[in-house]
């Protein structure tokens, strides 16, 4: 069995001090780096996704509803789009950018600079199992894990290395993951 770690959107704008911060985001970045350092041999491959917005239309709003519209975040060329400095990136083999001109929550909607999709990249390396970590549990982590499962990968979300926006949406996301036969471990960081 070939296993990959998918690191979802551990970017400055989604961590404390960013334009759309999730409580615990910086701690998740640090936690992922610690696990990669101490147990990195657990994964044959490590990839990451990035929100990478140019002009995503109604996804950005001056008056966001925080369901379908959000404050501007992860704009291409901004420091907000960069990986958080606590995330050690030397093991990352490929980065999948998503959402240039539309909302995109799942890493499976993204592609490398060369145009390769996440599903294609993983299949090309014989990956059969993925573990998902990152930000936010109830949005992009959820969407990426659900798409991983629907693409036929045995999928686990390491919740202890995720941060959720809100308790209610995180609980709903966990129900969706379990209904889709996605395995979970631990508990996410999430505000009450």
mmCIF file of C-alpha atoms in Angstrom:
data_model
loop_
_atom_site.group_PDB
_atom_site.id
_atom_site.type_symbol
_atom_site.label_atom_id
_atom_site.label_comp_id
_atom_site.label_asym_id
_atom_site.label_seq_id
_atom_site.Cartn_x
_atom_site.Cartn_y
_atom_site.Cartn_z
ATOM 1 C CA UNK A 1 0.000 0.000 0.000
ATOM 2 C CA UNK A 2 1.337 3.411 -0.985
ATOM 3 C CA UNK A 3 0.276 6.256 1.309
ATOM 4 C CA UNK A 4 0.307 10.021 0.750
ATOM 5 C CA UNK A 5 -0.201 12.921 3.120
ATOM 6 C CA UNK A 6 -2.328 15.767 1.752
ATOM 7 C CA UNK A 7 -1.709 19.056 3.577
ATOM 8 C CA UNK A 8 -4.695 21.333 2.936
ATOM 9 C CA UNK A 9 -4.403 25.132 2.807
ATOM 10 C CA UNK A 10 -1.990 25.785 5.680
ATOM 11 C CA UNK A 11 -1.625 29.377 4.512
ATOM 12 C CA UNK A 12 -1.070 32.675 6.298
ATOM 13 C CA UNK A 13 -4.567 34.017 5.630
ATOM 14 C CA UNK A 14 -6.148 30.992 7.357
ATOM 15 C CA UNK A 15 -3.963 31.316 10.468
ATOM 16 C CA UNK A 16 -4.019 33.851 13.269
ATOM 17 C CA UNK A 17 -3.264 37.315 11.874
ATOM 18 C CA UNK A 18 -4.561 36.467 8.399
ATOM 19 C CA UNK A 19 -7.585 37.900 6.593
ATOM 20 C CA UNK A 20 -9.725 34.808 7.314
ATOM 21 C CA UNK A 21 -8.124 33.295 10.423
ATOM 22 C CA UNK A 22 -9.070 29.974 11.958
ATOM 23 C CA UNK A 23 -8.252 29.621 15.666
ATOM 24 C CA UNK A 24 -5.477 27.084 16.044
ATOM 25 C CA UNK A 25 -4.208 27.422 12.487
ATOM 26 C CA UNK A 26 -0.622 28.223 13.496
ATOM 27 C CA UNK A 27 -0.621 25.319 15.961
ATOM 28 C CA UNK A 28 -1.802 22.997 13.174
ATOM 29 C CA UNK A 29 1.072 24.195 10.964
ATOM 30 C CA UNK A 30 3.562 23.487 13.738
ATOM 31 C CA UNK A 31 1.950 20.131 14.547
ATOM 32 C CA UNK A 32 2.148 18.951 10.936
ATOM 33 C CA UNK A 33 5.835 19.906 10.835
ATOM 34 C CA UNK A 34 6.525 17.986 14.058
ATOM 35 C CA UNK A 35 4.797 14.863 12.750
ATOM 36 C CA UNK A 36 6.689 15.074 9.450
ATOM 37 C CA UNK A 37 9.940 15.333 11.409
ATOM 38 C CA UNK A 38 9.236 12.516 13.879
ATOM 39 C CA UNK A 39 7.135 10.107 11.784
ATOM 40 C CA UNK A 40 7.659 11.262 8.212
ATOM 41 C CA UNK A 41 8.506 7.758 6.971
ATOM 42 C CA UNK A 42 4.830 6.937 7.479
ATOM 43 C CA UNK A 43 4.103 8.607 4.085
ATOM 44 C CA UNK A 44 5.558 7.656 0.733
ATOM 45 C CA UNK A 45 4.531 11.031 -0.691
ATOM 46 C CA UNK A 46 3.614 14.445 0.698
ATOM 47 C CA UNK A 47 1.618 17.004 -1.261
ATOM 48 C CA UNK A 48 -0.127 20.252 -0.393
ATOM 49 C CA UNK A 49 -2.998 22.369 -1.630
ATOM 50 C CA UNK A 50 -3.312 26.136 -1.714
ATOM 51 C CA UNK A 51 -6.227 28.459 -2.110
ATOM 52 C CA UNK A 52 -4.886 30.615 -4.952
ATOM 53 C CA UNK A 53 -7.343 33.303 -5.912
ATOM 54 C CA UNK A 54 -7.038 35.727 -8.819
ATOM 55 C CA UNK A 55 -10.658 36.789 -9.228
ATOM 56 C CA UNK A 56 -13.021 34.206 -7.751
ATOM 57 C CA UNK A 57 -16.144 36.282 -8.388
ATOM 58 C CA UNK A 58 -18.875 36.045 -5.746
ATOM 59 C CA UNK A 59 -16.611 33.915 -3.522
ATOM 60 C CA UNK A 60 -15.191 37.266 -2.299
ATOM 61 C CA UNK A 61 -17.538 39.818 -0.764
ATOM 62 C CA UNK A 62 -17.292 43.088 1.149
ATOM 63 C CA UNK A 63 -20.321 41.754 3.082
ATOM 64 C CA UNK A 64 -19.618 37.999 3.329
ATOM 65 C CA UNK A 65 -22.170 35.504 4.589
ATOM 66 C CA UNK A 66 -19.373 33.074 5.652
ATOM 67 C CA UNK A 67 -21.237 30.263 3.890
ATOM 68 C CA UNK A 68 -20.828 31.015 0.179
ATOM 69 C CA UNK A 69 -18.967 34.321 0.327
ATOM 70 C CA UNK A 70 -15.899 35.332 2.300
ATOM 71 C CA UNK A 71 -13.545 38.282 2.833
ATOM 72 C CA UNK A 72 -10.724 38.429 0.284
ATOM 73 C CA UNK A 73 -8.096 35.794 1.111
ATOM 74 C CA UNK A 74 -5.164 33.915 -0.415
ATOM 75 C CA UNK A 75 -4.858 36.338 -3.322
ATOM 76 C CA UNK A 76 -2.128 35.298 -5.752
ATOM 77 C CA UNK A 77 1.027 37.306 -5.055
ATOM 78 C CA UNK A 78 0.045 38.227 -1.492
ATOM 79 C CA UNK A 79 1.812 37.021 1.654
ATOM 80 C CA UNK A 80 -1.596 35.695 2.747
ATOM 81 C CA UNK A 81 -1.361 33.043 0.036
ATOM 82 C CA UNK A 82 2.024 31.813 1.288
ATOM 83 C CA UNK A 83 2.381 28.738 3.461
ATOM 84 C CA UNK A 84 2.475 29.577 7.172
ATOM 85 C CA UNK A 85 6.101 29.892 8.367
ATOM 86 C CA UNK A 86 5.563 27.146 10.990
ATOM 87 C CA UNK A 87 4.910 24.649 8.176
ATOM 88 C CA UNK A 88 8.118 22.944 7.084
ATOM 89 C CA UNK A 89 7.766 22.485 3.330
ATOM 90 C CA UNK A 90 10.866 20.506 2.344
ATOM 91 C CA UNK A 91 8.926 17.216 2.069
ATOM 92 C CA UNK A 92 6.206 18.669 -0.186
ATOM 93 C CA UNK A 93 6.594 17.143 -3.650
ATOM 94 C CA UNK A 94 3.770 18.967 -5.430
ATOM 95 C CA UNK A 95 1.460 21.912 -4.747
ATOM 96 C CA UNK A 96 -2.076 21.970 -6.144
ATOM 97 C CA UNK A 97 -3.485 25.483 -6.626
ATOM 98 C CA UNK A 98 -7.253 25.922 -6.569
ATOM 99 C CA UNK A 99 -9.825 28.644 -6.999
ATOM 100 C CA UNK A 100 -8.155 31.095 -9.360
ATOM 101 C CA UNK A 101 -11.442 32.252 -10.899
ATOM 102 C CA UNK A 102 -14.098 30.521 -8.794
ATOM 103 C CA UNK A 103 -14.712 29.084 -5.359
ATOM 104 C CA UNK A 104 -12.809 25.839 -4.847
ATOM 105 C CA UNK A 105 -12.780 23.945 -1.589
ATOM 106 C CA UNK A 106 -11.402 20.530 -2.535
ATOM 107 C CA UNK A 107 -7.770 19.974 -3.375
ATOM 108 C CA UNK A 108 -9.072 17.694 -6.132
ATOM 109 C CA UNK A 109 -10.270 20.849 -7.932
ATOM 110 C CA UNK A 110 -6.690 22.114 -8.049
ATOM 111 C CA UNK A 111 -3.738 21.515 -10.318
ATOM 112 C CA UNK A 112 0.014 21.956 -10.390
ATOM 113 C CA UNK A 113 1.633 24.722 -12.414
ATOM 114 C CA UNK A 114 2.090 22.072 -15.119
ATOM 115 C CA UNK A 115 -1.662 21.357 -15.080
ATOM 116 C CA UNK A 116 -1.593 17.965 -13.332
ATOM 117 C CA UNK A 117 -4.591 17.193 -11.120
ATOM 118 C CA UNK A 118 -4.286 15.808 -7.601
ATOM 119 C CA UNK A 119 -6.079 12.569 -8.503
ATOM 120 C CA UNK A 120 -3.855 12.072 -11.537
ATOM 121 C CA UNK A 121 -0.686 12.825 -9.589
ATOM 122 C CA UNK A 122 -1.575 10.350 -6.833
ATOM 123 C CA UNK A 123 -2.618 7.603 -9.250
ATOM 124 C CA UNK A 124 0.548 8.132 -11.287
ATOM 125 C CA UNK A 125 2.576 7.275 -8.198
ATOM 126 C CA UNK A 126 0.503 4.249 -7.225
ATOM 127 C CA UNK A 127 -1.025 5.883 -4.158
ATOM 128 C CA UNK A 128 -3.943 3.893 -2.735
ATOM 129 C CA UNK A 129 -4.320 5.520 0.681
ATOM 130 C CA UNK A 130 -4.331 9.186 1.711
ATOM 131 C CA UNK A 131 -4.278 10.969 5.034
ATOM 132 C CA UNK A 132 -5.599 14.525 5.120
ATOM 133 C CA UNK A 133 -4.601 17.356 7.480
ATOM 134 C CA UNK A 134 -4.879 21.146 7.451
ATOM 135 C CA UNK A 135 -7.349 24.008 7.468
ATOM 136 C CA UNK A 136 -10.282 24.181 7.811
ATOM 137 C CA UNK A 137 -11.796 20.933 9.069
ATOM 138 C CA UNK A 138 -15.315 22.025 8.132
ATOM 139 C CA UNK A 139 -14.541 23.419 4.682
ATOM 140 C CA UNK A 140 -11.494 22.525 2.566
ATOM 141 C CA UNK A 141 -10.335 19.532 4.635
ATOM 142 C CA UNK A 142 -13.867 18.096 4.497
ATOM 143 C CA UNK A 143 -14.205 18.680 0.743
ATOM 144 C CA UNK A 144 -10.755 17.248 -0.022
ATOM 145 C CA UNK A 145 -11.350 14.128 2.081
ATOM 146 C CA UNK A 146 -14.785 13.509 0.551
ATOM 147 C CA UNK A 147 -13.333 13.832 -2.961
ATOM 148 C CA UNK A 148 -10.426 11.548 -2.057
ATOM 149 C CA UNK A 149 -12.886 8.870 -0.965
ATOM 150 C CA UNK A 150 -15.077 9.345 -4.038
ATOM 151 C CA UNK A 151 -11.953 8.971 -6.202
ATOM 152 C CA UNK A 152 -11.343 5.544 -4.658
ATOM 153 C CA UNK A 153 -8.580 6.346 -2.186
ATOM 154 C CA UNK A 154 -8.755 4.848 1.305
ATOM 155 C CA UNK A 155 -9.061 8.112 3.228
ATOM 156 C CA UNK A 156 -8.279 9.119 6.803
ATOM 157 C CA UNK A 157 -8.501 12.604 8.285
ATOM 158 C CA UNK A 158 -6.040 13.180 11.123
ATOM 159 C CA UNK A 159 -8.349 15.538 13.003
ATOM 160 C CA UNK A 160 -5.741 16.382 15.610
ATOM 161 C CA UNK A 161 -3.845 18.122 12.778
ATOM 162 C CA UNK A 162 -6.844 20.148 11.586
ATOM 163 C CA UNK A 163 -8.557 23.326 12.764
ATOM 164 C CA UNK A 164 -12.251 24.012 12.280
ATOM 165 C CA UNK A 165 -14.041 27.340 11.909
ATOM 166 C CA UNK A 166 -17.032 26.609 14.157
ATOM 167 C CA UNK A 167 -18.326 23.734 16.269
ATOM 168 C CA UNK A 168 -21.653 23.333 14.430
ATOM 169 C CA UNK A 169 -20.132 23.203 10.937
ATOM 170 C CA UNK A 170 -17.273 20.991 12.135
ATOM 171 C CA UNK A 171 -19.720 18.521 13.695
ATOM 172 C CA UNK A 172 -21.727 18.488 10.442
ATOM 173 C CA UNK A 173 -18.513 17.890 8.476
ATOM 174 C CA UNK A 174 -17.607 14.939 10.705
ATOM 175 C CA UNK A 175 -21.030 13.406 10.072
ATOM 176 C CA UNK A 176 -20.509 13.776 6.307
ATOM 177 C CA UNK A 177 -17.057 12.204 6.522
ATOM 178 C CA UNK A 178 -18.319 9.225 8.509
ATOM 179 C CA UNK A 179 -21.253 8.760 6.115
ATOM 180 C CA UNK A 180 -18.757 8.593 3.236
ATOM 181 C CA UNK A 181 -16.677 5.933 5.072
ATOM 182 C CA UNK A 182 -13.807 8.338 5.704
ATOM 183 C CA UNK A 183 -11.837 7.265 8.783
ATOM 184 C CA UNK A 184 -11.013 9.911 11.377
ATOM 185 C CA UNK A 185 -8.571 10.005 14.273
ATOM 186 C CA UNK A 186 -8.326 12.431 17.176
ATOM 187 C CA UNK A 187 -10.244 15.666 17.671
ATOM 188 C CA UNK A 188 -9.991 18.890 15.651
ATOM 189 C CA UNK A 189 -9.048 22.236 17.131
ATOM 190 C CA UNK A 190 -12.301 24.234 17.016
ATOM 191 C CA UNK A 191 -13.866 27.198 18.796
ATOM 192 C CA UNK A 192 -16.924 26.385 20.904
#
